[in-house]
CSV table of C-alpha atoms in Angstrom, one decimal:
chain,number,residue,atom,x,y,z
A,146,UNK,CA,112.8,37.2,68.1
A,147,UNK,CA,114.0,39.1,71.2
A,148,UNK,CA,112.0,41.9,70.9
A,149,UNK,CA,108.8,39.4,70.2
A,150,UNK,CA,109.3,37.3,73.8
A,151,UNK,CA,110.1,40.6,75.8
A,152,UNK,CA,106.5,41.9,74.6
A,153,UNK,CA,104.4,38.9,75.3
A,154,UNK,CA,106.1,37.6,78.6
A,155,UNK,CA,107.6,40.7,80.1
A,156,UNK,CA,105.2,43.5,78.7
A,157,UNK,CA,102.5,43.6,81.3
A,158,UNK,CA,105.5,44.0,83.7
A,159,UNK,CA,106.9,46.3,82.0
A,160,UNK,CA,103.9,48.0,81.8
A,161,UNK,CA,103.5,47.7,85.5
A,162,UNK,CA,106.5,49.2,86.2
A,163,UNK,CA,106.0,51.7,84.1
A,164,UNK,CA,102.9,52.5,86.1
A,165,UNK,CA,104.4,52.9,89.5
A,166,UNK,CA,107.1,54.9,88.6
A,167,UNK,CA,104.6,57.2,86.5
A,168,UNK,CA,102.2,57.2,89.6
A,169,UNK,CA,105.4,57.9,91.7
A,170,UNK,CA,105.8,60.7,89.4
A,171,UNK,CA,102.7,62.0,89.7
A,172,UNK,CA,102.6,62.2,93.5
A,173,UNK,CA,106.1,64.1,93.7
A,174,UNK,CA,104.8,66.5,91.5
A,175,UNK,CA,101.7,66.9,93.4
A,176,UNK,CA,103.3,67.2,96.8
A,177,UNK,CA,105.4,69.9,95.5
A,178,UNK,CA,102.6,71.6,93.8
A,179,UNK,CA,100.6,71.8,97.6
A,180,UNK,CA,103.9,72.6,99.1
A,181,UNK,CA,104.7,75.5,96.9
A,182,UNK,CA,104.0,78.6,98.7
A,183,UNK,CA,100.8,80.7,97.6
A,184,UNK,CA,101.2,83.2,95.1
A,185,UNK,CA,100.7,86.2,97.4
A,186,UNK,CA,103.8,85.3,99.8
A,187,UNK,CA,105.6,87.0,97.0
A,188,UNK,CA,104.3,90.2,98.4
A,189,UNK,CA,106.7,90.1,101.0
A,190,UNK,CA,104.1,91.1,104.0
A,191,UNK,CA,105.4,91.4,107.3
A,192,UNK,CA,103.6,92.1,110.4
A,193,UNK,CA,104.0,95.5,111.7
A,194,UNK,CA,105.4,97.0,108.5
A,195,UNK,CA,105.0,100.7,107.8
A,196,UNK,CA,103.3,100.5,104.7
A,197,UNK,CA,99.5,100.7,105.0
A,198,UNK,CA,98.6,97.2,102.6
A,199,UNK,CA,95.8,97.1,101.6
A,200,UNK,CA,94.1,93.8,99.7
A,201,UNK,CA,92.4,94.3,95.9
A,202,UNK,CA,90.6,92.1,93.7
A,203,UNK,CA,91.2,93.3,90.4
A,204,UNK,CA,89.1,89.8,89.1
A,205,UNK,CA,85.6,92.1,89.6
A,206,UNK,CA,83.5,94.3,89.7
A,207,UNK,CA,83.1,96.8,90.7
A,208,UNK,CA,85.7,96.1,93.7
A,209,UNK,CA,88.0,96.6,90.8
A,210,UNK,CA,87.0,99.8,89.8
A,211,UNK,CA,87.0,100.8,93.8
A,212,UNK,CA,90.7,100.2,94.1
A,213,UNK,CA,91.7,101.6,90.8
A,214,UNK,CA,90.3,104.9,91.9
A,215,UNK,CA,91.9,104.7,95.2
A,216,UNK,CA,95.2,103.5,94.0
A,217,UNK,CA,95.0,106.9,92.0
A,218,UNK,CA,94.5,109.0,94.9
A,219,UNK,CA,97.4,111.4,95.3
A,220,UNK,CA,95.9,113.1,98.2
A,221,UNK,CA,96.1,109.8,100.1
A,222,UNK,CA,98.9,108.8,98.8
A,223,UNK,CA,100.6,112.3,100.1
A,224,UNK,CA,98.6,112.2,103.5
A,225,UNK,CA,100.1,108.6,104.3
A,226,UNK,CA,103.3,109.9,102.8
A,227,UNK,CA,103.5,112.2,105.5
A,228,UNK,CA,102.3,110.2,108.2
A,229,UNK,CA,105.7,107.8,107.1
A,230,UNK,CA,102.7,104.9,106.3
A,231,UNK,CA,103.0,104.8,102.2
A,232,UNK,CA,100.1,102.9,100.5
A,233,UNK,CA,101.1,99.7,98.9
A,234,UNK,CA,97.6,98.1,97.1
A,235,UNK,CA,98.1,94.1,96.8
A,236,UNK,CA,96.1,91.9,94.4
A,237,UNK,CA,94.4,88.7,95.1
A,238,UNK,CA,92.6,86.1,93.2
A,239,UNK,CA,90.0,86.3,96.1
A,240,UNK,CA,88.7,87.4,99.4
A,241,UNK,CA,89.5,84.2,101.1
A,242,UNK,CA,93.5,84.4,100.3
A,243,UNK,CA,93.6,87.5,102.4
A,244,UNK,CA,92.1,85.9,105.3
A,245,UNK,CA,95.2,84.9,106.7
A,246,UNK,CA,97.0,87.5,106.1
A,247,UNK,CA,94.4,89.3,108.0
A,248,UNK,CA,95.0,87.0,111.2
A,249,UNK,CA,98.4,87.2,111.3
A,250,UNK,CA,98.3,91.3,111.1
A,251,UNK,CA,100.2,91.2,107.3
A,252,UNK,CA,97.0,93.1,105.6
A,253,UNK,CA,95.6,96.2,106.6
A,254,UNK,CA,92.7,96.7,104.8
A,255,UNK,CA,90.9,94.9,102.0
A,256,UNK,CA,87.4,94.6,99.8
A,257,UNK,CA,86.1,91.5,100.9
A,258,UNK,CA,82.8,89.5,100.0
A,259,UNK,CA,80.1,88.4,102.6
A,260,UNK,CA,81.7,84.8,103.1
A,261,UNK,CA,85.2,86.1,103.7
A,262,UNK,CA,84.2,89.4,105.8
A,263,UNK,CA,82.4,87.1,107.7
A,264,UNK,CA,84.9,84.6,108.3
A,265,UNK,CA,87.1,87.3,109.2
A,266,UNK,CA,84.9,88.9,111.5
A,267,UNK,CA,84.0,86.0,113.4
A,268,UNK,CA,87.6,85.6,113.7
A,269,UNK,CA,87.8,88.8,115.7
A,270,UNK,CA,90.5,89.9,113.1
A,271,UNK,CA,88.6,93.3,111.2
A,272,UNK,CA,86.4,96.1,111.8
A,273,UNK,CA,83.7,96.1,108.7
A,274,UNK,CA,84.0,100.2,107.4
A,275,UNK,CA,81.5,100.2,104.8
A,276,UNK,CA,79.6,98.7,101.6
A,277,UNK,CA,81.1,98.5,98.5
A,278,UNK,CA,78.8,96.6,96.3
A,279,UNK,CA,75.2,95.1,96.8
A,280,UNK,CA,74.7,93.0,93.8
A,281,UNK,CA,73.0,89.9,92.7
A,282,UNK,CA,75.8,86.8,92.2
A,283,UNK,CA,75.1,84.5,90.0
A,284,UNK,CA,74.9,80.4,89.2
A,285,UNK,CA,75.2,80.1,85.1
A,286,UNK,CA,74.9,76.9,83.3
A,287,UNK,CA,74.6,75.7,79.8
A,288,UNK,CA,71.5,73.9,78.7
A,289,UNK,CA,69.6,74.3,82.1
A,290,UNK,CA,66.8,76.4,83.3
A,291,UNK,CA,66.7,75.4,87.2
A,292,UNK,CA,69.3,74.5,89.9
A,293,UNK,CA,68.0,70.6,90.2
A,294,UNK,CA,68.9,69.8,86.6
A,295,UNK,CA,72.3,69.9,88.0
A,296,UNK,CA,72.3,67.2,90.3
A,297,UNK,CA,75.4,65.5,89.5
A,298,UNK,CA,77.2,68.2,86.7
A,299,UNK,CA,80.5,69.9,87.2
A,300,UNK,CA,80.0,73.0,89.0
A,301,UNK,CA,83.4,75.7,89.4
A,302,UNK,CA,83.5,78.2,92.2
A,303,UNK,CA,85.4,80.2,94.3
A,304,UNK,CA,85.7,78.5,97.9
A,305,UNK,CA,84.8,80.9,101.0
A,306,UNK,CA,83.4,83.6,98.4
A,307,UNK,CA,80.4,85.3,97.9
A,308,UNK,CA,79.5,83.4,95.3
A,309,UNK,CA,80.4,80.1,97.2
A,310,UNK,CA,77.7,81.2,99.7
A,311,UNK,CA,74.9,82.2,96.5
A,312,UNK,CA,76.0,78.1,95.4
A,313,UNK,CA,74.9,76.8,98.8
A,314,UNK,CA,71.8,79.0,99.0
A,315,UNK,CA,70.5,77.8,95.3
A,316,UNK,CA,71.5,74.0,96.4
A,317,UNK,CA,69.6,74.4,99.2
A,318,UNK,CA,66.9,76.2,97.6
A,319,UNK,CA,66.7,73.0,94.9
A,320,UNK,CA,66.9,70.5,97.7
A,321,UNK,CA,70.1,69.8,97.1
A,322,UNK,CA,73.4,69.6,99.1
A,323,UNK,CA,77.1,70.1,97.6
A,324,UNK,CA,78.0,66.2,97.7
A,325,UNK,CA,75.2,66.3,94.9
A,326,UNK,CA,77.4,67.9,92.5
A,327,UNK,CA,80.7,68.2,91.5
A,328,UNK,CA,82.6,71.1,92.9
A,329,UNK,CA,85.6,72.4,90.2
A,330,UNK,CA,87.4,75.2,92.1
A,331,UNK,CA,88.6,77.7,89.6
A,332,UNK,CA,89.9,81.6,89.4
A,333,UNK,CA,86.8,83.4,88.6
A,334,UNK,CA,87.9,84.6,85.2
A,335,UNK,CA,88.8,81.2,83.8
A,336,UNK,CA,84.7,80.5,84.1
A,337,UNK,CA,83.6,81.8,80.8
A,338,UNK,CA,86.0,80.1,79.1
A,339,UNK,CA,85.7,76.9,80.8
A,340,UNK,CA,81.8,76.4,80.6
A,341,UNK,CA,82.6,77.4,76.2
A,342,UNK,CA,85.3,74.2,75.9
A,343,UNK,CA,82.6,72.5,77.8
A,344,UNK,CA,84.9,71.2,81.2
A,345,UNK,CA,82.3,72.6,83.5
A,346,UNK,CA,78.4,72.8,83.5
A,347,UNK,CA,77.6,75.4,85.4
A,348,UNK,CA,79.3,78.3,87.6
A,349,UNK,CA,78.9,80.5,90.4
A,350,UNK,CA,80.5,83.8,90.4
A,351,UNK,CA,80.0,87.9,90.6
A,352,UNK,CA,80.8,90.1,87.8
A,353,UNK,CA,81.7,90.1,85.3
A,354,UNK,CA,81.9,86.7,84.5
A,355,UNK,CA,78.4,86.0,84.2
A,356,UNK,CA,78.0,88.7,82.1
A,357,UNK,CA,80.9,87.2,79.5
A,358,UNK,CA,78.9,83.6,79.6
A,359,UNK,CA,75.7,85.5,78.6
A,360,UNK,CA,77.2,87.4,75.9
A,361,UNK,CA,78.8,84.2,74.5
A,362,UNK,CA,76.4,81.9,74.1
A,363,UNK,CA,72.4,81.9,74.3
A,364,UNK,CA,72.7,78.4,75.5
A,365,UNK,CA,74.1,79.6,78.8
A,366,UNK,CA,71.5,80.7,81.1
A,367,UNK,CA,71.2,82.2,84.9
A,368,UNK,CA,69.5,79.7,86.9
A,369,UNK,CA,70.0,81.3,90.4
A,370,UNK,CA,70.7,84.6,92.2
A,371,UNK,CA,71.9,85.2,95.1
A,372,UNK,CA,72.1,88.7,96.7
A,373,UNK,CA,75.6,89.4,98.1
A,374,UNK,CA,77.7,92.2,99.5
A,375,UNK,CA,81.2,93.4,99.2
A,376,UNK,CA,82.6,95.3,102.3
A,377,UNK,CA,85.7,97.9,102.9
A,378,UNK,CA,87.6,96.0,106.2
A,379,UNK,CA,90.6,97.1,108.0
A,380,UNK,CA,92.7,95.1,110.6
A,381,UNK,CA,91.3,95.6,114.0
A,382,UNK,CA,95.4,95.9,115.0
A,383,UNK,CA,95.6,98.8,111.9
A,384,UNK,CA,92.6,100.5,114.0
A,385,UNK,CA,94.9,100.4,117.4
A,386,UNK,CA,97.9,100.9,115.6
A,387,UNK,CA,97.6,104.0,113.4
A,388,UNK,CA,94.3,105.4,113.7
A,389,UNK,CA,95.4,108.7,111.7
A,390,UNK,CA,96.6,106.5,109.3
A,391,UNK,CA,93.0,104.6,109.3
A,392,UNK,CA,91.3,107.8,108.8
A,393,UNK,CA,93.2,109.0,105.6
A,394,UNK,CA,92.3,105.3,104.3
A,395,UNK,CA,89.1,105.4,104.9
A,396,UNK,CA,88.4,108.9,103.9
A,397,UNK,CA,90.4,107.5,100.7
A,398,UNK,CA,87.5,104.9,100.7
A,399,UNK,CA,84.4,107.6,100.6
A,400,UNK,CA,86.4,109.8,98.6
A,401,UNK,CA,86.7,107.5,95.7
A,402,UNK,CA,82.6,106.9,95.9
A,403,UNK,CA,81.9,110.6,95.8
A,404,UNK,CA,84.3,111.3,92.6
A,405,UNK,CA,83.0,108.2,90.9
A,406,UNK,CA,79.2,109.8,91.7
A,407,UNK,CA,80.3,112.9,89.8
A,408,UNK,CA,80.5,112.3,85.8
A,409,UNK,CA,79.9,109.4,84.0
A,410,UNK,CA,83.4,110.5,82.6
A,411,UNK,CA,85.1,109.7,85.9
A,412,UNK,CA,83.1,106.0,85.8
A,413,UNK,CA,85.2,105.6,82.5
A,414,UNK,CA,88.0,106.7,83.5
A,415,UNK,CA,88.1,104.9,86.4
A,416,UNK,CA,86.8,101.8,83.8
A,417,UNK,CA,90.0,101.9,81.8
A,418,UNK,CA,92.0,101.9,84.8
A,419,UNK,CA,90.5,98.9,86.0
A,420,UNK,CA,90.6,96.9,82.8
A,421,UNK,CA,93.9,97.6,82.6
A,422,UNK,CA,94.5,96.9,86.4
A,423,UNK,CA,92.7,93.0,85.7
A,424,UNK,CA,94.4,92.4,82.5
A,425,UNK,CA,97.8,92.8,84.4
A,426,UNK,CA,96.8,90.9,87.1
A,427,UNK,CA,95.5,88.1,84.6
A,428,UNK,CA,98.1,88.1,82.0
A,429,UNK,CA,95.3,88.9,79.1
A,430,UNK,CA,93.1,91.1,77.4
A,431,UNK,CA,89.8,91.6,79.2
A,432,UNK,CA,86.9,90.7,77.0
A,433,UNK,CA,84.3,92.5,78.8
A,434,UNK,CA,84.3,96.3,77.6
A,435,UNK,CA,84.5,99.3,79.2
A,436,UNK,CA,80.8,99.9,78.9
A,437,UNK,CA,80.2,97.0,80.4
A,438,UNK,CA,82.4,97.8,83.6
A,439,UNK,CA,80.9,101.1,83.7
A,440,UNK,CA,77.0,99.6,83.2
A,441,UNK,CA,78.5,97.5,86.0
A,442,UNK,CA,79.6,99.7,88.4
A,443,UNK,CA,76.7,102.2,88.2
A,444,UNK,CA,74.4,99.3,88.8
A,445,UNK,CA,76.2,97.4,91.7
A,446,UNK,CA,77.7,100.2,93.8
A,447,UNK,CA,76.7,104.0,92.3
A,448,UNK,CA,72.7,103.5,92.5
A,449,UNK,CA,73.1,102.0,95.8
A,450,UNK,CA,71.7,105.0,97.9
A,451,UNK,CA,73.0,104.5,101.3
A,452,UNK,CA,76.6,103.3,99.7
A,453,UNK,CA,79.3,103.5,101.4
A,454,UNK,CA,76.9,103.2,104.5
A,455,UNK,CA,75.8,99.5,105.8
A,456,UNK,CA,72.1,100.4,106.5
A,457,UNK,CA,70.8,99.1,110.2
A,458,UNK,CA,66.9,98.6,109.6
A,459,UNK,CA,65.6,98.1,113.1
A,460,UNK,CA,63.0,96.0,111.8
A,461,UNK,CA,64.8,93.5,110.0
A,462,UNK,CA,67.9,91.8,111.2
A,463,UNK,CA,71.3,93.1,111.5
A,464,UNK,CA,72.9,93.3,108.6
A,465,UNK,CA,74.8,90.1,107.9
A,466,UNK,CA,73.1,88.1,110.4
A,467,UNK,CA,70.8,85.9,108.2
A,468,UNK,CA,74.0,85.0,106.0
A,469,UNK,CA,75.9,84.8,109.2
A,470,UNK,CA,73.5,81.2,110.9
A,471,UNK,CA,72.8,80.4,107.1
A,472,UNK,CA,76.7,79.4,106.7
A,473,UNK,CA,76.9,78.3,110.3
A,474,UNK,CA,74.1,75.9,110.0
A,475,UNK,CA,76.6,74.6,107.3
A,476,UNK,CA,79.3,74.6,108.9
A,477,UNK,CA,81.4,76.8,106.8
A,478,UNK,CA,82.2,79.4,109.3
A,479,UNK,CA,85.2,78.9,112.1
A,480,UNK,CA,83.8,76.4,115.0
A,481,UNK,CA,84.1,79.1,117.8
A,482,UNK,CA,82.9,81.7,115.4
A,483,UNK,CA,80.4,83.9,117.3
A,484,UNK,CA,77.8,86.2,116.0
A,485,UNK,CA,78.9,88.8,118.8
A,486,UNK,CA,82.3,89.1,117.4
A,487,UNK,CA,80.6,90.2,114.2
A,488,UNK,CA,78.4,92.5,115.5
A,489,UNK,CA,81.5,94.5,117.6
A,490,UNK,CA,83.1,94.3,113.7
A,491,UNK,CA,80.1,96.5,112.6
A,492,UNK,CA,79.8,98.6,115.3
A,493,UNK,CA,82.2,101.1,115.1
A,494,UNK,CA,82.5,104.7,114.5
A,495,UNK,CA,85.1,104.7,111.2
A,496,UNK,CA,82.8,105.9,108.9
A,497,UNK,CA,80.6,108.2,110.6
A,498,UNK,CA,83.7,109.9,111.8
A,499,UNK,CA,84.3,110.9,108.2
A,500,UNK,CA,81.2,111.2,107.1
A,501,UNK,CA,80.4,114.1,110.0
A,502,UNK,CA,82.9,116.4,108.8
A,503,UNK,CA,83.7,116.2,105.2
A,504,UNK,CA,85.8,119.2,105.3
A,505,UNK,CA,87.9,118.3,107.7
A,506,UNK,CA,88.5,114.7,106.3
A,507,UNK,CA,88.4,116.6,102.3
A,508,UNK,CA,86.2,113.8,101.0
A,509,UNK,CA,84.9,116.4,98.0
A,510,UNK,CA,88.4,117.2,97.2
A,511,UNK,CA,90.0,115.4,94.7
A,512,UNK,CA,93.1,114.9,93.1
A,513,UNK,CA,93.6,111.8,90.2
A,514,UNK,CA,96.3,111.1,88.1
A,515,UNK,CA,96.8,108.2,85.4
């Protein structure tokens, strides 16, 4: 009889009660989650250290394979060694993680996308070394066959990535803006798997995701591409700093191309070390094999002639100036951001330095170990 009155005269305060304690709940637990510190503070970066740190993204390719190779470099590793600068490689969910990191002079170098290198750039915070991949990025949905049938559908990305920027070119392209979907940010490799359970429609993202949507279901389908870049950066203050140091990095950097260019048993060797390099990193077994990140690779970075060289056509624009007023006409670069600050990024002598005297710099000798 107790129990009966309690539940019809107390129960939708109870319930009530009940409510605010678990909405209470919810909100301490949320305002610890923002307050936790980001996952890379773990690193233990300081400004000024003496290791050279440099910024990976084991998530894709073939910025993956890139790093693998030059985290298996023992002649850099001996020539920084000796120059009391050891090489300490960092990974990183994305390029837009490192931008900080950048700013406050914790990160040396770095592969970043066009969308973070040009964030950075405009920031006055790096000097852009080279190209690293020229590749099409991708929107993917399931059940669509154009960019306008997803007015309103759950789209995941990467914020301030290179995909983020192909997203905003196909919205635009389709007439659309971003508060006509539903942006779901989400690590890059959790995309195949999300768009399968069905918690997202559609996604933007480089390789190899796409590639993994494709191969799982013919219902999935690329409705937009996007042409994007990845680019070798080092700290302006690394540049000043240590400019042997910079050298033996970057001559690292062309090194690594050259080997890769050799064999297609280097691409698979350097393959494996990658997949194993992103499983780590991700805490599971890559499903996208080594064929695949070698198919990849070749495609996105090897049969790129000019790579690792930014080609300057005189009569088209600089390079990363369309992309550069394309995001500033949306507002997704810094507010004082100026195109002149990225232009002095790309014009520096780094590369050509290296490039002008192979022997000197040893980019055709090599020297990898598993």
């Amino acid at each position: 009889m107790i129990s009966r009155r309690f539940s019809v005269r107390r129960a939708p305060r109870f319930r009530a009660v009940c409510s605010l304690l678990l909405a209470l709940a919810c909100g301490v637990l949320q305002q610890a989650h923002a307050e936790a510190p980001a996952y890379y503070e773990r690193y233990g970066l300081t400004p000024g250290s003496p290791s050279v740190d440099v910024g990976i993204q084991p998530l894709g390719y073939p910025a993956g394979v890139l790093t693998a190779v030059l985290r298996h470099d023992e002649i850099l590793k001996t020539r920084l060694a000796e120059l009391g600068q050891p090489l300490q490689t960092h990974p990183f969910q994305r390029g837009a993680d490192m931008l900080t990191l950048f700013s406050d002079k914790r990160l040396e170098a770095g592969l970043l996308g066009d969308m973070p290198t040009l964030i950075a750039a405009a920031g006055g915070d790096v000097s852009i070394v080279g190209l690293a991949k020229q590749s099409p990025t991708a929107i993917v949905a399931r059940d669509q066959t154009q960019v306008r049938g997803l007015a309103g559908k759950r789209i995941a990305y990467v914020e301030a990535s290179s995909a983020h920027q192909t997203l905003l070119q196909g919205l635009s392209a389709a007439g659309l803006k971003e508060g006509d979907v539903r942006l779901v940010p989400l690590r890059v490799d959790d995309m195949p798997d999300a768009l399968k359970r069905g918690e997202i429609d559609a996604f933007a993202a480089w390789e190899p995701a796409p590639s993994i949507a494709l191969a799982a279901n013919p219902a999935n389908r690329i409705v937009f591409r996007g042409l994007s870049s990845d680019y070798f950066v080092v700290s302006k203050a690394f540049v000043r700093r240590s400019p042997a140091a910079v050298d033996a990095l970057v001559t690292g950097y062309v090194r690594s191309i050259e080997w890769l260019r050799l064999s297609q048993k280097n691409i698979e060797r350097a393959a494996h070390w990658a997949q194993a390099d992103a499983e780590s990193f991700a805490g599971r077994p890559s499903t996208l094999p080594v064929e695949k990140i070698v198919a990849i690779t070749r495609r996105e970075l090897l049969n790129v002639p000019s790579a690792p060289s930014i080609i300057n056509n005189p009569k088209a624009p600089p390079p990363l100036l369309t992309e550069f007023e394309f995001l500033k006409r949306l507002n997704k670069l810094p507010a004082d951001g100026d195109w002149s600050r990225v232009a002095d990024a790309l014009n520096n002598d780094l590369l050509p330095r290296v490039l002008t005297d192979p022997r000197r710099h040893e980019t055709v000798r090599f020297d990898y170990r598993d």
